[in-house]
PDB file of C-alpha atoms in Angstrom:
ATOM      1  CA  UNK A 614     -26.066   7.548 -20.646  1.00 68.00           C
ATOM      2  CA  UNK A 615     -27.359  10.372 -22.457  1.00 80.00           C
ATOM      3  CA  UNK A 616     -31.286  10.162 -22.846  1.00 93.00           C
ATOM      4  CA  UNK A 617     -33.071  10.699 -26.076  1.00 97.00           C
ATOM      5  CA  UNK A 618     -32.418  13.990 -27.297  1.00 97.00           C
ATOM      6  CA  UNK A 619     -35.233  16.152 -29.337  1.00 98.00           C
ATOM      7  CA  UNK A 620     -34.513  19.341 -31.164  1.00 97.00           C
ATOM      8  CA  UNK A 621     -35.831  22.344 -31.490  1.00 97.00           C
ATOM      9  CA  UNK A 622     -37.968  22.421 -27.881  1.00 96.00           C
ATOM     10  CA  UNK A 623     -40.322  24.486 -29.551  1.00 97.00           C
ATOM     11  CA  UNK A 624     -41.265  25.856 -33.117  1.00 97.00           C
ATOM     12  CA  UNK A 625     -43.670  28.246 -34.500  1.00 98.00           C
ATOM     13  CA  UNK A 626     -44.517  27.908 -37.988  1.00 98.00           C
ATOM     14  CA  UNK A 627     -47.279  29.376 -39.898  1.00 98.00           C
ATOM     15  CA  UNK A 628     -49.786  27.542 -42.452  1.00 98.00           C
ATOM     16  CA  UNK A 629     -48.379  26.085 -45.758  1.00 98.00           C
ATOM     17  CA  UNK A 630     -44.510  25.876 -44.687  1.00 98.00           C
ATOM     18  CA  UNK A 631     -42.798  22.959 -43.621  1.00 98.00           C
ATOM     19  CA  UNK A 632     -40.822  21.914 -40.786  1.00 98.00           C
ATOM     20  CA  UNK A 633     -37.879  19.348 -40.040  1.00 98.00           C
ATOM     21  CA  UNK A 634     -37.884  17.616 -36.315  1.00 98.00           C
ATOM     22  CA  UNK A 635     -34.828  15.876 -35.102  1.00 98.00           C
ATOM     23  CA  UNK A 636     -34.183  12.847 -32.622  1.00 98.00           C
ATOM     24  CA  UNK A 637     -30.997  11.237 -31.300  1.00 98.00           C
ATOM     25  CA  UNK A 638     -31.787   7.900 -29.768  1.00 97.00           C
ATOM     26  CA  UNK A 639     -30.027   6.473 -26.959  1.00 95.00           C
ATOM     27  CA  UNK A 640     -26.868   5.129 -27.823  1.00 94.00           C
ATOM     28  CA  UNK A 641     -27.311   1.535 -28.769  1.00 91.00           C
ATOM     29  CA  UNK A 642     -30.626   1.958 -29.736  1.00 91.00           C
ATOM     30  CA  UNK A 643     -31.463   0.976 -33.342  1.00 91.00           C
ATOM     31  CA  UNK A 644     -35.394   1.661 -33.201  1.00 91.00           C
ATOM     32  CA  UNK A 645     -36.691   5.147 -33.531  1.00 94.00           C
ATOM     33  CA  UNK A 646     -40.251   5.747 -33.403  1.00 93.00           C
ATOM     34  CA  UNK A 647     -42.445   8.988 -33.575  1.00 96.00           C
ATOM     35  CA  UNK A 648     -45.692  10.135 -31.851  1.00 95.00           C
ATOM     36  CA  UNK A 649     -48.189  12.753 -32.139  1.00 96.00           C
ATOM     37  CA  UNK A 650     -49.858  14.016 -28.646  1.00 94.00           C
ATOM     38  CA  UNK A 651     -52.518  16.566 -28.743  1.00 92.00           C
ATOM     39  CA  UNK A 652     -55.264  17.346 -26.111  1.00 86.00           C
ATOM     40  CA  UNK A 653     -57.822  15.755 -27.652  1.00 82.00           C
ATOM     41  CA  UNK A 654     -56.537  12.511 -29.455  1.00 83.00           C
ATOM     42  CA  UNK A 655     -53.805  11.694 -26.767  1.00 85.00           C
ATOM     43  CA  UNK A 656     -50.631  10.006 -28.173  1.00 89.00           C
ATOM     44  CA  UNK A 657     -51.063   8.773 -31.753  1.00 92.00           C
ATOM     45  CA  UNK A 658     -48.479   6.543 -33.436  1.00 91.00           C
ATOM     46  CA  UNK A 659     -46.770   8.294 -36.411  1.00 95.00           C
ATOM     47  CA  UNK A 660     -44.219   5.624 -37.691  1.00 92.00           C
ATOM     48  CA  UNK A 661     -41.118   3.650 -36.860  1.00 91.00           C
ATOM     49  CA  UNK A 662     -38.217   3.391 -38.099  1.00 92.00           C
ATOM     50  CA  UNK A 663     -35.248   0.505 -37.970  1.00 90.00           C
ATOM     51  CA  UNK A 664     -31.835   0.254 -39.313  1.00 89.00           C
ATOM     52  CA  UNK A 665     -32.871   3.197 -41.983  1.00 93.00           C
ATOM     53  CA  UNK A 666     -35.639   1.522 -42.695  1.00 92.00           C
ATOM     54  CA  UNK A 667     -39.930   2.285 -42.129  1.00 92.00           C
ATOM     55  CA  UNK A 668     -40.841  -0.587 -40.480  1.00 88.00           C
ATOM     56  CA  UNK A 669     -44.329   0.316 -39.138  1.00 87.00           C
ATOM     57  CA  UNK A 670     -46.903   3.191 -40.166  1.00 91.00           C
ATOM     58  CA  UNK A 671     -49.470   4.820 -38.242  1.00 91.00           C
ATOM     59  CA  UNK A 672     -52.550   6.346 -40.021  1.00 92.00           C
ATOM     60  CA  UNK A 673     -51.574   9.516 -40.873  1.00 95.00           C
ATOM     61  CA  UNK A 674     -51.577  11.592 -44.344  1.00 96.00           C
ATOM     62  CA  UNK A 675     -48.437  11.441 -46.782  1.00 96.00           C
ATOM     63  CA  UNK A 676     -47.278  15.271 -45.714  1.00 98.00           C
ATOM     64  CA  UNK A 677     -45.920  13.428 -42.680  1.00 98.00           C
ATOM     65  CA  UNK A 678     -42.306  11.646 -43.397  1.00 97.00           C
ATOM     66  CA  UNK A 679     -39.611  10.689 -41.847  1.00 97.00           C
ATOM     67  CA  UNK A 680     -36.018   9.084 -41.919  1.00 97.00           C
ATOM     68  CA  UNK A 681     -33.209   7.562 -40.234  1.00 97.00           C
ATOM     69  CA  UNK A 682     -29.470   7.981 -40.571  1.00 97.00           C
ATOM     70  CA  UNK A 683     -26.922   5.318 -40.303  1.00 95.00           C
ATOM     71  CA  UNK A 684     -26.337   6.455 -37.019  1.00 94.00           C
ATOM     72  CA  UNK A 685     -29.961   5.778 -35.951  1.00 94.00           C
ATOM     73  CA  UNK A 686     -30.636   9.265 -35.590  1.00 97.00           C
ATOM     74  CA  UNK A 687     -33.711  10.519 -37.029  1.00 98.00           C
ATOM     75  CA  UNK A 688     -35.717  13.175 -38.677  1.00 98.00           C
ATOM     76  CA  UNK A 689     -39.446  13.741 -39.247  1.00 98.00           C
ATOM     77  CA  UNK A 690     -40.877  15.810 -41.884  1.00 98.00           C
ATOM     78  CA  UNK A 691     -44.239  17.867 -42.194  1.00 98.00           C
ATOM     79  CA  UNK A 692     -44.943  19.581 -45.265  1.00 96.00           C
ATOM     80  CA  UNK A 693     -47.805  22.178 -45.850  1.00 97.00           C
ATOM     81  CA  UNK A 694     -48.641  22.897 -42.353  1.00 98.00           C
ATOM     82  CA  UNK A 695     -51.828  22.980 -41.186  1.00 97.00           C
ATOM     83  CA  UNK A 696     -53.534  24.490 -37.939  1.00 97.00           C
ATOM     84  CA  UNK A 697     -54.409  20.917 -36.613  1.00 96.00           C
ATOM     85  CA  UNK A 698     -50.813  20.046 -36.905  1.00 97.00           C
ATOM     86  CA  UNK A 699     -50.064  21.928 -33.827  1.00 97.00           C
ATOM     87  CA  UNK A 700     -48.930  19.463 -31.286  1.00 97.00           C
ATOM     88  CA  UNK A 701     -46.315  18.041 -29.143  1.00 97.00           C
ATOM     89  CA  UNK A 702     -44.037  15.609 -31.343  1.00 98.00           C
ATOM     90  CA  UNK A 703     -42.597  12.916 -29.455  1.00 97.00           C
ATOM     91  CA  UNK A 704     -39.601  10.832 -30.348  1.00 97.00           C
ATOM     92  CA  UNK A 705     -39.175   7.544 -28.836  1.00 94.00           C
ATOM     93  CA  UNK A 706     -36.069   4.871 -28.982  1.00 94.00           C
ATOM     94  CA  UNK A 707     -35.705   1.131 -28.238  1.00 90.00           C
ATOM     95  CA  UNK A 708     -33.191  -1.368 -28.592  1.00 84.00           C
ATOM     96  CA  UNK A 709     -34.862  -3.413 -30.819  1.00 72.00           C
ATOM     97  CA  UNK A 710     -37.504  -3.587 -33.885  1.00 60.00           C
ATOM     98  CA  UNK A 711     -41.347  -3.762 -32.411  1.00 55.00           C
ATOM     99  CA  UNK A 712     -42.308  -6.901 -34.536  1.00 55.00           C
ATOM    100  CA  UNK A 713     -42.137 -10.121 -32.640  1.00 50.00           C
ATOM    101  CA  UNK A 714     -39.932 -11.781 -34.583  1.00 44.00           C
ATOM    102  CA  UNK A 715     -37.115  -9.510 -33.617  1.00 41.00           C
ATOM    103  CA  UNK A 716     -35.608 -11.001 -30.358  1.00 40.00           C
ATOM    104  CA  UNK A 717     -36.084  -7.427 -28.517  1.00 41.00           C
ATOM    105  CA  UNK A 718     -39.967  -7.399 -29.180  1.00 54.00           C
ATOM    106  CA  UNK A 719     -40.352  -6.338 -25.331  1.00 67.00           C
ATOM    107  CA  UNK A 720     -37.734  -3.949 -25.083  1.00 78.00           C
ATOM    108  CA  UNK A 721     -39.530  -0.825 -23.864  1.00 85.00           C
ATOM    109  CA  UNK A 722     -39.622   2.649 -25.939  1.00 89.00           C
ATOM    110  CA  UNK A 723     -37.460   5.440 -24.055  1.00 93.00           C
ATOM    111  CA  UNK A 724     -38.892   8.738 -24.773  1.00 95.00           C
ATOM    112  CA  UNK A 725     -37.761  12.474 -25.639  1.00 97.00           C
ATOM    113  CA  UNK A 726     -39.194  15.305 -24.273  1.00 96.00           C
ATOM    114  CA  UNK A 727     -40.644  16.371 -27.517  1.00 97.00           C
ATOM    115  CA  UNK A 728     -40.986  19.180 -29.499  1.00 97.00           C
ATOM    116  CA  UNK A 729     -43.895  21.648 -29.293  1.00 97.00           C
ATOM    117  CA  UNK A 730     -44.678  22.593 -32.723  1.00 97.00           C
ATOM    118  CA  UNK A 731     -47.450  25.459 -32.921  1.00 97.00           C
ATOM    119  CA  UNK A 732     -48.896  26.255 -36.200  1.00 98.00           C
ATOM    120  CA  UNK A 733     -50.352  29.728 -36.841  1.00 97.00           C
TER     121      UNK A 733
ATOM    122  CA  UNK P 801     -59.489   1.806 -30.034  1.00 51.00           C
ATOM    123  CA  UNK P 802     -57.619   1.808 -26.684  1.00 53.00           C
ATOM    124  CA  UNK P 803     -57.395  -1.796 -26.040  1.00 83.00           C
ATOM    125  CA  UNK P 804     -57.328  -1.153 -22.216  1.00 91.00           C
ATOM    126  CA  UNK P 805     -59.208   0.703 -19.746  1.00 92.00           C
ATOM    127  CA  UNK P 806     -57.921   2.524 -16.445  1.00 95.00           C
ATOM    128  CA  UNK P 807     -59.803   5.172 -14.142  1.00 97.00           C
ATOM    129  CA  UNK P 808     -60.009   8.558 -15.240  1.00 96.00           C
ATOM    130  CA  UNK P 809     -58.130   9.749 -12.054  1.00 97.00           C
ATOM    131  CA  UNK P 810     -57.267   8.652  -8.405  1.00 97.00           C
ATOM    132  CA  UNK P 811     -56.023  10.266  -5.191  1.00 97.00           C
ATOM    133  CA  UNK P 812     -53.544   9.149  -2.883  1.00 97.00           C
ATOM    134  CA  UNK P 813     -51.956  10.229   0.280  1.00 97.00           C
ATOM    135  CA  UNK P 814     -48.291  11.165   0.176  1.00 97.00           C
ATOM    136  CA  UNK P 815     -46.647   8.197   1.805  1.00 96.00           C
ATOM    137  CA  UNK P 816     -48.910   5.710   1.048  1.00 97.00           C
ATOM    138  CA  UNK P 817     -49.027   3.009  -1.662  1.00 97.00           C
ATOM    139  CA  UNK P 818     -50.774   4.370  -4.715  1.00 98.00           C
ATOM    140  CA  UNK P 819     -52.244   1.254  -6.640  1.00 98.00           C
ATOM    141  CA  UNK P 820     -53.103   1.876 -10.304  1.00 98.00           C
ATOM    142  CA  UNK P 821     -55.766  -0.628 -11.844  1.00 97.00           C
ATOM    143  CA  UNK P 822     -56.018  -1.195 -15.537  1.00 96.00           C
ATOM    144  CA  UNK P 823     -58.247  -3.957 -17.623  1.00 94.00           C
ATOM    145  CA  UNK P 824     -57.050  -5.563 -20.962  1.00 90.00           C
ATOM    146  CA  UNK P 825     -59.639  -8.212 -21.107  1.00 87.00           C
ATOM    147  CA  UNK P 826     -58.699  -9.094 -24.964  1.00 83.00           C
ATOM    148  CA  UNK P 827     -54.674  -9.201 -24.427  1.00 83.00           C
ATOM    149  CA  UNK P 828     -53.238 -11.991 -26.218  1.00 78.00           C
ATOM    150  CA  UNK P 829     -50.873 -14.830 -24.835  1.00 73.00           C
ATOM    151  CA  UNK P 830     -47.719 -13.416 -25.860  1.00 76.00           C
ATOM    152  CA  UNK P 831     -48.319  -9.566 -25.393  1.00 81.00           C
ATOM    153  CA  UNK P 832     -46.245  -7.858 -22.479  1.00 85.00           C
ATOM    154  CA  UNK P 833     -48.030  -4.961 -20.601  1.00 89.00           C
ATOM    155  CA  UNK P 834     -46.363  -1.849 -20.402  1.00 91.00           C
ATOM    156  CA  UNK P 835     -46.645   1.229 -18.129  1.00 94.00           C
ATOM    157  CA  UNK P 836     -45.567   4.815 -18.426  1.00 95.00           C
ATOM    158  CA  UNK P 837     -46.347   7.906 -16.776  1.00 97.00           C
ATOM    159  CA  UNK P 838     -46.098  11.440 -18.270  1.00 96.00           C
ATOM    160  CA  UNK P 839     -45.299  14.536 -16.145  1.00 94.00           C
ATOM    161  CA  UNK P 840     -46.673  17.776 -17.546  1.00 85.00           C
ATOM    162  CA  UNK P 841     -44.613  19.241 -20.378  1.00 80.00           C
ATOM    163  CA  UNK P 842     -42.728  16.103 -20.580  1.00 90.00           C
ATOM    164  CA  UNK P 843     -42.012  12.723 -22.737  1.00 94.00           C
ATOM    165  CA  UNK P 844     -43.427   9.589 -21.157  1.00 95.00           C
ATOM    166  CA  UNK P 845     -41.217   7.920 -18.513  1.00 95.00           C
ATOM    167  CA  UNK P 846     -41.099   4.003 -18.746  1.00 93.00           C
ATOM    168  CA  UNK P 847     -42.003   2.575 -15.844  1.00 96.00           C
ATOM    169  CA  UNK P 848     -42.245  -1.432 -15.887  1.00 94.00           C
ATOM    170  CA  UNK P 849     -43.566  -3.931 -18.161  1.00 91.00           C
ATOM    171  CA  UNK P 850     -44.603  -7.552 -17.601  1.00 90.00           C
ATOM    172  CA  UNK P 851     -46.177 -10.577 -19.363  1.00 87.00           C
ATOM    173  CA  UNK P 852     -47.177 -13.161 -16.516  1.00 86.00           C
ATOM    174  CA  UNK P 853     -45.377 -12.943 -13.529  1.00 83.00           C
ATOM    175  CA  UNK P 854     -45.090 -10.039 -11.162  1.00 93.00           C
ATOM    176  CA  UNK P 855     -42.533  -7.591 -12.137  1.00 94.00           C
ATOM    177  CA  UNK P 856     -40.321  -5.320  -9.582  1.00 96.00           C
ATOM    178  CA  UNK P 857     -38.130  -2.257 -10.138  1.00 95.00           C
ATOM    179  CA  UNK P 858     -36.532   0.327  -8.336  1.00 95.00           C
ATOM    180  CA  UNK P 859     -39.409   2.682  -9.528  1.00 95.00           C
ATOM    181  CA  UNK P 860     -42.576   0.429  -8.989  1.00 97.00           C
ATOM    182  CA  UNK P 861     -43.983  -3.467  -8.831  1.00 97.00           C
ATOM    183  CA  UNK P 862     -46.491  -4.403 -11.378  1.00 97.00           C
ATOM    184  CA  UNK P 863     -49.120  -7.342 -10.712  1.00 97.00           C
ATOM    185  CA  UNK P 864     -50.782  -9.392 -13.346  1.00 94.00           C
ATOM    186  CA  UNK P 865     -53.423 -11.445 -12.917  1.00 93.00           C
ATOM    187  CA  UNK P 866     -53.507 -15.268 -13.447  1.00 91.00           C
ATOM    188  CA  UNK P 867     -55.800 -14.964 -16.280  1.00 91.00           C
ATOM    189  CA  UNK P 868     -53.704 -11.748 -17.500  1.00 90.00           C
ATOM    190  CA  UNK P 869     -57.012  -9.614 -18.225  1.00 91.00           C
ATOM    191  CA  UNK P 870     -56.177  -6.881 -15.259  1.00 94.00           C
ATOM    192  CA  UNK P 871     -52.996  -5.567 -13.934  1.00 95.00           C
ATOM    193  CA  UNK P 872     -52.167  -2.804 -11.231  1.00 97.00           C
ATOM    194  CA  UNK P 873     -49.338  -0.461 -10.686  1.00 98.00           C
ATOM    195  CA  UNK P 874     -47.938  -0.187  -7.529  1.00 98.00           C
ATOM    196  CA  UNK P 875     -46.249   3.027  -6.407  1.00 97.00           C
ATOM    197  CA  UNK P 876     -45.098   1.495  -2.727  1.00 96.00           C
ATOM    198  CA  UNK P 877     -44.097   4.961  -0.930  1.00 94.00           C
ATOM    199  CA  UNK P 878     -45.913   7.772  -3.204  1.00 96.00           C
ATOM    200  CA  UNK P 879     -44.056  11.140  -3.022  1.00 96.00           C
ATOM    201  CA  UNK P 880     -45.727  14.802  -4.424  1.00 96.00           C
ATOM    202  CA  UNK P 881     -43.244  13.888  -7.661  1.00 95.00           C
ATOM    203  CA  UNK P 882     -45.157  10.831  -8.332  1.00 97.00           C
ATOM    204  CA  UNK P 883     -48.327  12.843  -9.482  1.00 97.00           C
ATOM    205  CA  UNK P 884     -48.437  12.421 -13.422  1.00 97.00           C
ATOM    206  CA  UNK P 885     -50.588  10.846 -15.953  1.00 96.00           C
ATOM    207  CA  UNK P 886     -50.448   7.011 -15.724  1.00 97.00           C
ATOM    208  CA  UNK P 887     -50.573   4.679 -19.011  1.00 95.00           C
ATOM    209  CA  UNK P 888     -51.327   1.269 -19.276  1.00 94.00           C
ATOM    210  CA  UNK P 889     -50.414   0.211 -22.671  1.00 90.00           C
ATOM    211  CA  UNK P 890     -50.559  -2.873 -24.988  1.00 85.00           C
ATOM    212  CA  UNK P 891     -49.603  -3.331 -28.863  1.00 77.00           C
ATOM    213  CA  UNK P 892     -52.286  -3.522 -31.071  1.00 75.00           C
ATOM    214  CA  UNK P 893     -52.585  -6.524 -34.166  1.00 70.00           C
ATOM    215  CA  UNK P 894     -50.202  -3.828 -36.214  1.00 72.00           C
ATOM    216  CA  UNK P 895     -47.843  -4.227 -33.480  1.00 72.00           C
ATOM    217  CA  UNK P 896     -48.473  -0.521 -32.495  1.00 78.00           C
ATOM    218  CA  UNK P 897     -48.813   0.802 -28.908  1.00 79.00           C
ATOM    219  CA  UNK P 898     -52.151   2.368 -28.190  1.00 80.00           C
ATOM    220  CA  UNK P 899     -52.497   4.881 -25.798  1.00 85.00           C
ATOM    221  CA  UNK P 900     -55.894   5.491 -24.125  1.00 83.00           C
ATOM    222  CA  UNK P 901     -56.516   8.500 -21.643  1.00 87.00           C
ATOM    223  CA  UNK P 902     -54.477   7.175 -18.905  1.00 94.00           C
ATOM    224  CA  UNK P 903     -54.892   7.695 -15.105  1.00 97.00           C
ATOM    225  CA  UNK P 904     -54.542  11.115 -13.734  1.00 96.00           C
ATOM    226  CA  UNK P 905     -52.805  10.268 -10.315  1.00 98.00           C
ATOM    227  CA  UNK P 906     -52.502  12.819  -7.642  1.00 97.00           C
ATOM    228  CA  UNK P 907     -50.582  12.866  -4.688  1.00 97.00           C
ATOM    229  CA  UNK P 908     -51.919  14.532  -1.777  1.00 96.00           C
ATOM    230  CA  UNK P 909     -49.485  15.698   1.140  1.00 94.00           C
TER     231      UNK P 909
END
């Protein structure tokens, strides 16, 4: 079974530009989460999508947005890039939604290898 | 704030069992404990998770104390490829996984 695929693997942008990152989840997984990882802040939750709807959102500015398509593939967009947006962006998929009301609450996340974004 | 506490780093000899502790004293009754590891430049890899009972899979064993305030991840026969940062994590009240700094495990030949 293919794992989570993230594209591109590396990206270099300049301040003020925007960027779109792509994530293809494991087949059959309906939940996709995005994380930002930096040396100083560690892994920080951006948002989660399930059935094309954003179900949960972390504490990031509105410049960070995402969406999920009917085939569960997801994209995240960062507009007006800042130097501090340089990070490893990780996508993770799982069977279900994270809220306990859904039966797959305990299904683990499976991560891709991320997109390394450098803003100059 | 991270809801788990782990040692910053640990060493283990190759071939020996690596025991990685984690404190999660504020965990609630229905929260699972998840363990992941991350090798440099790769995404975190799922290892194991558990609620109350001890768990074992092909990668590791998870021992959870009866009061559920701490757990130990056991890699039974550590190899050099097990060198990584190991994260013990739980969900916060907003249903978000809170990642701490993890334990940097170094396997020595």
